[in-house]
XYZ file of C-alpha atoms in Angstrom:
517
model
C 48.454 -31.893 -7.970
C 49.214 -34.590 -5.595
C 52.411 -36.124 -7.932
C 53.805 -32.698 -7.915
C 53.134 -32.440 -4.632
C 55.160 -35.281 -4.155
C 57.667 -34.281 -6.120
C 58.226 -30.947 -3.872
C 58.343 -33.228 -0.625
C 60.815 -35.452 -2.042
C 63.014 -32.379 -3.388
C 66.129 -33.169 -1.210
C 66.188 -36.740 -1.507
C 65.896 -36.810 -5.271
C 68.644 -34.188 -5.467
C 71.295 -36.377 -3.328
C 70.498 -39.164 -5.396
C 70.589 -37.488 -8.963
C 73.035 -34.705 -8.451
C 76.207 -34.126 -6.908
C 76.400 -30.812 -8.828
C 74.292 -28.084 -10.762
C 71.921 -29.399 -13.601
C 70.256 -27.697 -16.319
C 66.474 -28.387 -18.315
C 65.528 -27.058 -21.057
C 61.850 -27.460 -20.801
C 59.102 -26.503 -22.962
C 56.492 -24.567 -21.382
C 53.956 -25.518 -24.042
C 51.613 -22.601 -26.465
C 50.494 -20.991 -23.458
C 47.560 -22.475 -21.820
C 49.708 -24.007 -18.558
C 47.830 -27.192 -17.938
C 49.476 -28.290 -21.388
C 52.636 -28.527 -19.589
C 54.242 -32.582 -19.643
C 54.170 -34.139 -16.224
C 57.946 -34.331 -17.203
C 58.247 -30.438 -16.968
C 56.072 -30.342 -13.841
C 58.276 -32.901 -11.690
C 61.637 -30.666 -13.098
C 60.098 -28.215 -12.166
C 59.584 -28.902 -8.187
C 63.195 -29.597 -8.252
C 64.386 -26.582 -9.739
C 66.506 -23.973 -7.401
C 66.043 -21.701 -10.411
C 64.028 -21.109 -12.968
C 64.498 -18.687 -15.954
C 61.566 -17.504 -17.815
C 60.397 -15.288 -20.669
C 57.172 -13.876 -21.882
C 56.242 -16.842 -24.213
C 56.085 -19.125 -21.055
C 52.985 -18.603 -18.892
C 53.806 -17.613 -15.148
C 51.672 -19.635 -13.798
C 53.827 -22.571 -14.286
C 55.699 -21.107 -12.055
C 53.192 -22.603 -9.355
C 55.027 -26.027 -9.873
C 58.306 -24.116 -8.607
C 57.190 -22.431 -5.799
C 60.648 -22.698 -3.518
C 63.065 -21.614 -6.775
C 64.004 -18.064 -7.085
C 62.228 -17.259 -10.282
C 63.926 -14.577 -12.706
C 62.054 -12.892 -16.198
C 64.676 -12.707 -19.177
C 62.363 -10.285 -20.523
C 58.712 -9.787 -22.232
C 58.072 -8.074 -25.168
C 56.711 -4.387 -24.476
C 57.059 -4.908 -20.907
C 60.380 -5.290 -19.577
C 64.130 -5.117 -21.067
C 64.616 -8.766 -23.183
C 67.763 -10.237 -22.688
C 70.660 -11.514 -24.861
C 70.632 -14.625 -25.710
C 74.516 -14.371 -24.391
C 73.031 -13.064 -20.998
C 70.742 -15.858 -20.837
C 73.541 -18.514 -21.197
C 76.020 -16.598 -18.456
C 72.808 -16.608 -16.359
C 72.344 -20.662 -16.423
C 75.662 -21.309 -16.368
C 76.462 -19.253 -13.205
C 73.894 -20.734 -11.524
C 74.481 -24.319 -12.764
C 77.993 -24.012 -11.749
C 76.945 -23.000 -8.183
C 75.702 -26.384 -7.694
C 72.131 -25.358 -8.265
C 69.612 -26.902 -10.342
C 68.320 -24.513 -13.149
C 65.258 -24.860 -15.258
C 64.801 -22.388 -18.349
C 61.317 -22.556 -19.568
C 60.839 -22.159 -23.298
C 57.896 -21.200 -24.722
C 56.532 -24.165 -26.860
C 58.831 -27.040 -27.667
C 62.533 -26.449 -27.412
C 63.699 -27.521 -30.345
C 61.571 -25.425 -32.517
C 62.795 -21.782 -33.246
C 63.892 -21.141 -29.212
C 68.056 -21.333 -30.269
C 68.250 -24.267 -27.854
C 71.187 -25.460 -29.289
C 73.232 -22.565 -28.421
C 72.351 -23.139 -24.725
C 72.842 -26.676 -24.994
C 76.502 -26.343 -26.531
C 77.215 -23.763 -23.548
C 76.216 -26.383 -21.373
C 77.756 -29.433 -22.700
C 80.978 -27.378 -22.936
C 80.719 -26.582 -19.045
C 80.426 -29.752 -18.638
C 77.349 -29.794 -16.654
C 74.380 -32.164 -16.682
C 71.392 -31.680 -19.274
C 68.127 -32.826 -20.498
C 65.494 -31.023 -23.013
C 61.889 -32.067 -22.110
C 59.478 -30.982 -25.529
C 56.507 -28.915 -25.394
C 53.815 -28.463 -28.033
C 54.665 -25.918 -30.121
C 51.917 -23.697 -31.342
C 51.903 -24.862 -34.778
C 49.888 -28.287 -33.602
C 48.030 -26.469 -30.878
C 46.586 -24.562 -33.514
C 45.316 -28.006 -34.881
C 42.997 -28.424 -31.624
C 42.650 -24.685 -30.248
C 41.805 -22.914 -33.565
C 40.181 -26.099 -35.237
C 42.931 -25.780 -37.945
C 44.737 -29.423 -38.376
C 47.746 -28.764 -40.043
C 47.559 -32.345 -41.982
C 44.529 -33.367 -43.735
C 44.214 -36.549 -45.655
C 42.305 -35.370 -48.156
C 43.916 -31.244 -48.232
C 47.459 -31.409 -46.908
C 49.955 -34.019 -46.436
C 53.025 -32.254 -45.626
C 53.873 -29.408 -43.162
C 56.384 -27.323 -43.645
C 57.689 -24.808 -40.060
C 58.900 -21.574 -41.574
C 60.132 -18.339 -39.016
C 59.237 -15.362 -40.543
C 62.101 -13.514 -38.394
C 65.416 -14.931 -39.474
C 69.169 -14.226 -38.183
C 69.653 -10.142 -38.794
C 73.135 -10.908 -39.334
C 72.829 -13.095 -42.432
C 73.496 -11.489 -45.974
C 70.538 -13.271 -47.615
C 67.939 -15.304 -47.061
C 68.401 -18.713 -46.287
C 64.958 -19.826 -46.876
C 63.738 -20.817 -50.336
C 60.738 -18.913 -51.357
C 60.121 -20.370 -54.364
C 60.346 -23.527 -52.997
C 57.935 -22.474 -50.037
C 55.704 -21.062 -52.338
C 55.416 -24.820 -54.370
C 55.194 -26.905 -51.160
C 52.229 -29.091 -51.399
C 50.795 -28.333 -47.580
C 50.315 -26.350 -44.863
C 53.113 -23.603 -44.156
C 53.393 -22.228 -40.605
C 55.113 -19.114 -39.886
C 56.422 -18.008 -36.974
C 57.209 -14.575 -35.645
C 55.932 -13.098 -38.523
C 54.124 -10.024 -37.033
C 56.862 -7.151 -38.229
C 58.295 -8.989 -41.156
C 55.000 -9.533 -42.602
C 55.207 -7.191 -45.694
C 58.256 -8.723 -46.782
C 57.580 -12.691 -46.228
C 54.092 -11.979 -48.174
C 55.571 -10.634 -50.371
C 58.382 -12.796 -51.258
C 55.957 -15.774 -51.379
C 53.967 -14.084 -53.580
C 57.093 -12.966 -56.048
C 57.463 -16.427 -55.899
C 54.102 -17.714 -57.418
C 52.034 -18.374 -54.367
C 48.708 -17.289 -55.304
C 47.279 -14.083 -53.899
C 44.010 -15.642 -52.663
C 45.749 -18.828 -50.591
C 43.307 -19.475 -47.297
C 45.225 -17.753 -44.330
C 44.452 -17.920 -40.487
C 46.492 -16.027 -38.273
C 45.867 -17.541 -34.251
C 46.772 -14.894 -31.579
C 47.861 -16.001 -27.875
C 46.872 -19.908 -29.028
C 45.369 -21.931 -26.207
C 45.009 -18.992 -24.157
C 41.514 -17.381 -22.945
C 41.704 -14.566 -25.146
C 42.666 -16.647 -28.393
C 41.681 -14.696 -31.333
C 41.878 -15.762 -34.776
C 41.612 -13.808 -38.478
C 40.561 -15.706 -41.298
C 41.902 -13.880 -44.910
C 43.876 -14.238 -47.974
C 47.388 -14.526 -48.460
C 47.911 -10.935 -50.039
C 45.514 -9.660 -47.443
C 48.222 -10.901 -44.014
C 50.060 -7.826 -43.654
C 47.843 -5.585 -42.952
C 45.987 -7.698 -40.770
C 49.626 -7.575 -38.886
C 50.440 -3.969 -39.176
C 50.632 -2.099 -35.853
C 47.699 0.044 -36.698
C 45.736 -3.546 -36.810
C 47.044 -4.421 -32.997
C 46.960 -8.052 -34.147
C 50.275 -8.145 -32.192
C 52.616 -11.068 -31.105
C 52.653 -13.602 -30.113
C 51.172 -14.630 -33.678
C 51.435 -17.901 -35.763
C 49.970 -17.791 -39.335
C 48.877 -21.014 -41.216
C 48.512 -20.702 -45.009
C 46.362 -23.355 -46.825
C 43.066 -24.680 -47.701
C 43.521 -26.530 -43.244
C 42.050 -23.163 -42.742
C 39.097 -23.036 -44.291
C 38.089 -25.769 -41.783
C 38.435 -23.855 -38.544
C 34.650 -23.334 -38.367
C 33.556 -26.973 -38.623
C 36.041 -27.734 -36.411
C 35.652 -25.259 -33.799
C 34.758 -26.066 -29.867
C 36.734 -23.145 -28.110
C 33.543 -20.372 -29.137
C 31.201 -23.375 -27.646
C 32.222 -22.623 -23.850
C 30.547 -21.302 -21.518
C 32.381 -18.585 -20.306
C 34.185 -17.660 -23.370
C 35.061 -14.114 -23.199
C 34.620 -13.727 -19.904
C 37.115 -12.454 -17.457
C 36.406 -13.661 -14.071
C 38.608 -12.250 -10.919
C 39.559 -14.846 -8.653
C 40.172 -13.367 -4.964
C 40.816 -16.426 -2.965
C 44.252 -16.368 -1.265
C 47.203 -17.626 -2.600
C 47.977 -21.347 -2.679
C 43.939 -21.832 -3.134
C 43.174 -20.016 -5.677
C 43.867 -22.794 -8.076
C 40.677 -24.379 -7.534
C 38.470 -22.313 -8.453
C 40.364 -20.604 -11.241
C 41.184 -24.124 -13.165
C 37.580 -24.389 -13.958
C 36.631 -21.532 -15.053
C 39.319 -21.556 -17.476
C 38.517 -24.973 -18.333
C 35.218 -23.374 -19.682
C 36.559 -20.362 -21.494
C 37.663 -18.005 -18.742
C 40.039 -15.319 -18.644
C 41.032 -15.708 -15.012
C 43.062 -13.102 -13.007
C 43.830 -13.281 -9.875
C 44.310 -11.011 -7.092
C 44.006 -12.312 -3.268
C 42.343 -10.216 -1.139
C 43.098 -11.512 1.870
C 46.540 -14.154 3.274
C 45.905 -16.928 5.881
C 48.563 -17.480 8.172
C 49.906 -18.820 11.122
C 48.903 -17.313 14.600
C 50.834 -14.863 15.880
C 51.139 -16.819 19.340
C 51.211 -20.381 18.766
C 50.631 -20.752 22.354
C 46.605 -20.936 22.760
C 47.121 -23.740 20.310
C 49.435 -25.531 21.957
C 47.635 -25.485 25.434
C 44.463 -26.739 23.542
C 46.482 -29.817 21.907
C 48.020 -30.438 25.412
C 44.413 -30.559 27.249
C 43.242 -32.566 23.930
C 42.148 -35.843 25.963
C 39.554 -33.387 28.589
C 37.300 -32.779 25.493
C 34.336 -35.161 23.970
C 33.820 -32.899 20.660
C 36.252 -31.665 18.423
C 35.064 -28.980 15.623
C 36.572 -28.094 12.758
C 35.497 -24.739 10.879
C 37.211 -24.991 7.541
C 39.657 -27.595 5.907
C 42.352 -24.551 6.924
C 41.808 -24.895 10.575
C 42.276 -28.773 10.016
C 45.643 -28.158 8.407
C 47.244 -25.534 10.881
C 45.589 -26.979 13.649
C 46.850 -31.344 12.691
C 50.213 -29.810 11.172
C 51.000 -27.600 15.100
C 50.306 -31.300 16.560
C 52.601 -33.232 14.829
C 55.829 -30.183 14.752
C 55.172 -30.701 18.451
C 55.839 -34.177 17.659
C 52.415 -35.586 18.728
C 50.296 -38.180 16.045
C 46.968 -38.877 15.312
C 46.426 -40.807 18.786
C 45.700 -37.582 20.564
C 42.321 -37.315 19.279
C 41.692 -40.735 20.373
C 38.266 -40.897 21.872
C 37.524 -37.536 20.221
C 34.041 -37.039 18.287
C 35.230 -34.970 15.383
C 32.717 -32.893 13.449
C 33.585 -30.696 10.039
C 31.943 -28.332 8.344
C 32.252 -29.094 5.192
C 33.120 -31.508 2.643
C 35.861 -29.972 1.544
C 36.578 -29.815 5.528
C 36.023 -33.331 6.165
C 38.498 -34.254 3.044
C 41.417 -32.016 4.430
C 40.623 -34.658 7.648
C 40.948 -37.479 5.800
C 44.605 -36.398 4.574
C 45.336 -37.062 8.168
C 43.705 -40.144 7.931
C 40.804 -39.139 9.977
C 36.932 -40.096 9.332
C 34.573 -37.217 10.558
C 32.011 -38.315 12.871
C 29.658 -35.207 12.383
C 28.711 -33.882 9.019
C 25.900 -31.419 8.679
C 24.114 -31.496 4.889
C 24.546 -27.624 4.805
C 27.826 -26.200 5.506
C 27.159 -23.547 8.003
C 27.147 -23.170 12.140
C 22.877 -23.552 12.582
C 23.254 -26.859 10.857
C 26.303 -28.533 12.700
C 24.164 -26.962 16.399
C 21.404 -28.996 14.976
C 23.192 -31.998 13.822
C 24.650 -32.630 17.423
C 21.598 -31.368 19.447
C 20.752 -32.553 22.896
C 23.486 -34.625 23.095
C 25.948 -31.295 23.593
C 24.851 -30.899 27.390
C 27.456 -30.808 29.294
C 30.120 -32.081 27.121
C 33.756 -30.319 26.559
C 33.309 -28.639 22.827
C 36.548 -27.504 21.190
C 35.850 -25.309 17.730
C 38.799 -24.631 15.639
C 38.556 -21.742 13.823
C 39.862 -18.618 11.927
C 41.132 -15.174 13.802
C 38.052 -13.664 12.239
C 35.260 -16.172 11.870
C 32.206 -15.421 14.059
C 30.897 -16.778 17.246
C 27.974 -17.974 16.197
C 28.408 -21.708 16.542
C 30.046 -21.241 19.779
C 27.143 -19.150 21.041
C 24.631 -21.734 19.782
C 26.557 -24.745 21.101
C 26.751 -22.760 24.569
C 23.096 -22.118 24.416
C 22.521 -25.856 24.259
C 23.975 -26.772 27.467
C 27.816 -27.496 25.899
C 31.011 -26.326 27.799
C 32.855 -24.546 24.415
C 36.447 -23.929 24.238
C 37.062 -21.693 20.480
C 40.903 -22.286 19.138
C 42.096 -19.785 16.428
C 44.251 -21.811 14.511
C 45.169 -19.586 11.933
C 44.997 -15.492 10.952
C 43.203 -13.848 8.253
C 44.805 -10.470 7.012
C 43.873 -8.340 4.495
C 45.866 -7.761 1.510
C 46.573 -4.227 0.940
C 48.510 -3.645 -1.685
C 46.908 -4.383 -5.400
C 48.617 -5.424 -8.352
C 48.665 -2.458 -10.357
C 47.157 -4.046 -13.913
C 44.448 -6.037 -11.919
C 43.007 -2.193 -10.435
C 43.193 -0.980 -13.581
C 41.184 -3.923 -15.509
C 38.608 -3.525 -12.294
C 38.372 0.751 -13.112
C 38.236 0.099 -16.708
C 35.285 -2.057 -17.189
C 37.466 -5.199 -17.921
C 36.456 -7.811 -15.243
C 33.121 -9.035 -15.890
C 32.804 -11.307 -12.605
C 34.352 -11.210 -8.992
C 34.186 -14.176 -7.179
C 34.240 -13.713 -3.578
C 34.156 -16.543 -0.663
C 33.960 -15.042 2.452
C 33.044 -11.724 4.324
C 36.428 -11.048 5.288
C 37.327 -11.084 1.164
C 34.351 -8.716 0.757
C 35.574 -6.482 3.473
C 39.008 -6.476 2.216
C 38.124 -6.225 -1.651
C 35.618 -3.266 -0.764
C 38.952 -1.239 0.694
C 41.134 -2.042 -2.064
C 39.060 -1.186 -4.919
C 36.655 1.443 -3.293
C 33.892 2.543 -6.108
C 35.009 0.708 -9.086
C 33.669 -2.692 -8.098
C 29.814 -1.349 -8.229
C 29.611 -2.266 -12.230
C 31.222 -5.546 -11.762
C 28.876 -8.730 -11.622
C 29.349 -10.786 -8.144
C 29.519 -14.498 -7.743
C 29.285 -15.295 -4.230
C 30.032 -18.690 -1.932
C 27.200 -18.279 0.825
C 24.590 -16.484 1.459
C 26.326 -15.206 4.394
C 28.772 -13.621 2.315
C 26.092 -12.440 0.038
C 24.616 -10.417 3.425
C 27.909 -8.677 4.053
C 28.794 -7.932 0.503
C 24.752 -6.110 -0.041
C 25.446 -4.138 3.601
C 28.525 -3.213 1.589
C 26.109 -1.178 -1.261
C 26.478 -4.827 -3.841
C 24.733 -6.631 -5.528
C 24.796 -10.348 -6.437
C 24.594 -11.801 -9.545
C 24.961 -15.227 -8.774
C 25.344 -17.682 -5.179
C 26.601 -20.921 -4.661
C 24.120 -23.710 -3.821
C 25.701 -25.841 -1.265
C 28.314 -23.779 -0.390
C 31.185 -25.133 -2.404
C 33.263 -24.211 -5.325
C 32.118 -26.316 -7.714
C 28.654 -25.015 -6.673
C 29.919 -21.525 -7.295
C 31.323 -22.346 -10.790
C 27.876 -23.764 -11.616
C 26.114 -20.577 -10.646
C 28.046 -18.193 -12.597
C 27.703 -20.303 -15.558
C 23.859 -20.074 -15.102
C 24.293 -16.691 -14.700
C 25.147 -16.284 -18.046
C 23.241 -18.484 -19.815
């Protein structure tokens, strides 16, 4: 994330030096799976002041644009889709404005997404452009549903086909019987409702009735599924009774038969598994990359925010009285961050912790440090408050103990740090706050016995996730980050299915994998 990152915090600059006015990309937002977006997309992206999507792009890209005002053009079945007229007037308002726009298109641009009416409104406004390519789902097929669409020794030639062409035409403009000759692989696209007649007229046309067909649903995605059948067998595979629905590519040819050799998406882990993620947002990221990487359906639904006191005060007295303490303590890598990022708005550096013993609990804690350019002194091997008490030991009699912490973290390491002769000062540095309101389609995949896992990494998640979906979470398996978690979540009435082992998220990845071995 860090060049995006970058990307973001260089925003202003980039945008005096590249544009005096609006700007438009046309971007492809890949086959759905949103790590298959270019870098190229991802760095337009952070610049964007506006970004106009549609229900072939995945909206978690959106993550790369998280200051542009973000605005659907439609989804199929879920919300009105607009005209492709709308859609121009849209951009070009907004590029005209001065703004930068960014309309993600699902796939590559240039295939079937009637770019080049949007780039001839643009050109003719006079405005700046660029088109950035995504893979289009005919060659993701090639590596998601082990179909390549070339083979030396089955297919030398590919031929793109849509299945959905302009209503408006009198005729066809595609050649059937030429289609139905080609010597390769034909892909169609959108296909789903015209499937009884493109069958058909390839068919008509001499293409024979028991040609190798593989129709890939939602390619790249989690829940990829793919049907393996004949020709004269597609449409009713694709008939609404069948609720194969879009988005659907279907790839005709003897490719297909070699899906099964060539298959590695069934061999993951997690593989029809969907896993709730519960972390807030902005962090959830971390833990819901991998389990996707291994075959997760992830959703995600944050439980609980973290955010900035509500009196900055307390921690600007502590920063002022910085230089009277021996021991600084940080709790979690977000204490480091509110607590370093409050010193420096007040326009102190890193030389106020000068003399300063700094202790983290944590890896992840110490590496949030190290952003700062800070080495922890004091590292316990286990990441909780008995550990760090023991690490430092005798030598906390009498010395001036800072902890930096959250609004609801316990006392504990205060109390044992007191206990051991140390003069402790606790800082809250940031709030936790529950979450109250649910997205509606995550409570209803919780009631309806469609979440197979819940991750949860704290006690304050488990509080908050036992409000918001009362009874319904008693049938769903728990992964858990630490065993104290684990003891709130089974006061609670849970059970645990699986705990992380040091307390990290890479540990609690590993677990729920085991889990389900």
């Amino acid at each position: 994330m860090a060049i995006y990152q970058s990307s973001v915090q260089s925003r202003s600059a980039k945008r005096t030096m590249l544009f005096m006015n609006g700007a438009v990309y046309l971007i492809g937002a890949g086959p759905g799976d949103p790590g298959l977006l270019t870098i190229r997309g991802a760095e337009l992206l952070a610049l964007a002041d506006v970004v106009l999507y549609d229900g072939l792009s995945n909206p978690e890209l959106l993550q790369y644009a998280p200051q542009a005002e973000k605005i659907c053009v439609g989804k199929h079945g879920k919300s009105r889709i607009w005209t492709q007229n709308e859609i121009i007037q849209e951009i070009l308002g907004h590029a005209k404005a001065g703004k930068i726009v960014v309309r993600l298109k699902g796939g590559d641009p240039a295939i079937f997404a009637r770019t080049a009416e949007e780039v001839e409104a643009v050109k003719a406004a006079g405005l700046p452009l660029e088109i950035v390519p995504g893979i289009t789902a005919a060659l993701a097929a090639g590596s998601f549903a082990g179909i390549p669409v070339t083979h030396r020794g089955l297919a030398s030639a590919v031929a793109l086909v849509t299945g959905h062409e302009e209503p408006s035409k009198s005729e066809s403009a595609l050649d059937w019987e030429a289609l139905a000759r080609f010597p390769g692989t034909l892909v169609i696209y959108m296909g789903v409702t015209t499937a009884e007649a493109w069958t058909q007229a390839l068919l008509q046309a001499g293409k024979a009735a028991d040609t190798p067909a593989a129709l890939v649903r939602r390619c790249s995605l989690p829940d990829q599924q793919t049907i393996h059948c004949r020709l004269d067998q597609v449409a009713a595979q694709l008939s609404p009774a069948s609720r194969f629905r879009p988005p659907v590519i279907v790839i005709l040819g003897a490719v297909t038969q070699l899906a099964e050799t060539m298959n590695w998406i069934q061999d993951r882990p997690l593989v029809g598994r969907t896993v709730l993620v519960t972390r807030p947002e902005g962090q959830a990221e971390a833990l819901a990359k991998p389990l996707r990487d291994l075959g997760a359906r992830v959703l995600q639904q944050p439980a609980i925010a973290i955010e900035p006191p509500q009196d900055w005060q307390p921690v600007d007295s502590a920063i002022a009285k910085l230089s009277e303490y021996d021991l600084l303590i940080f709790c979690s890598h977000n204490g480091v961050q509110f607590f370093l990022n409050r010193l420096e708005t007040r326009g102190g550096d890193m030389r106020s912790l000068a003399g300063l013993e700094i202790g983290c609990i944590g890896k992840k804690t110490a590496a949030a440090l190290q952003q700062f350019h800070l080495q922890c002194d004091l590292l316990p091997d286990t990441f909780h408050a008995e550990a760090m008490a023991s690490l430092i030991g005798s030598r906390v009699n009498q010395k001036r103990i800072m902890v930096i912490r959250a609004s609801r973290g316990n006392d504990e390491l205060a109390t044992q740090l007191a206990a051991l002769g140390g003069d402790v000062t606790q800082v809250i540095a940031y709030q936790h706050s529950d979450v109250t309101v649910c997205d509606t389609s995550i409570k209803e995949a919780v009631s309806n016995g469609e979440v197979d896992w819940i991750t949860v990494a704290s006690s304050a998640t488990a509080e908050s996730l036992h409000r918001m979906f009362s009874g319904s979470m008693t049938d769903v398996k728990i992964a858990s980050l630490s065993p104290v978690t684990s003891k709130k979540l089974n006061e609670l009435g849970y059970s645990i299915k699986a705990e992380a082992s040091p307390y990290t998220i890479e540990a609690l990845v590993e677990a729920l994998v085991k889990a389900e071995q």
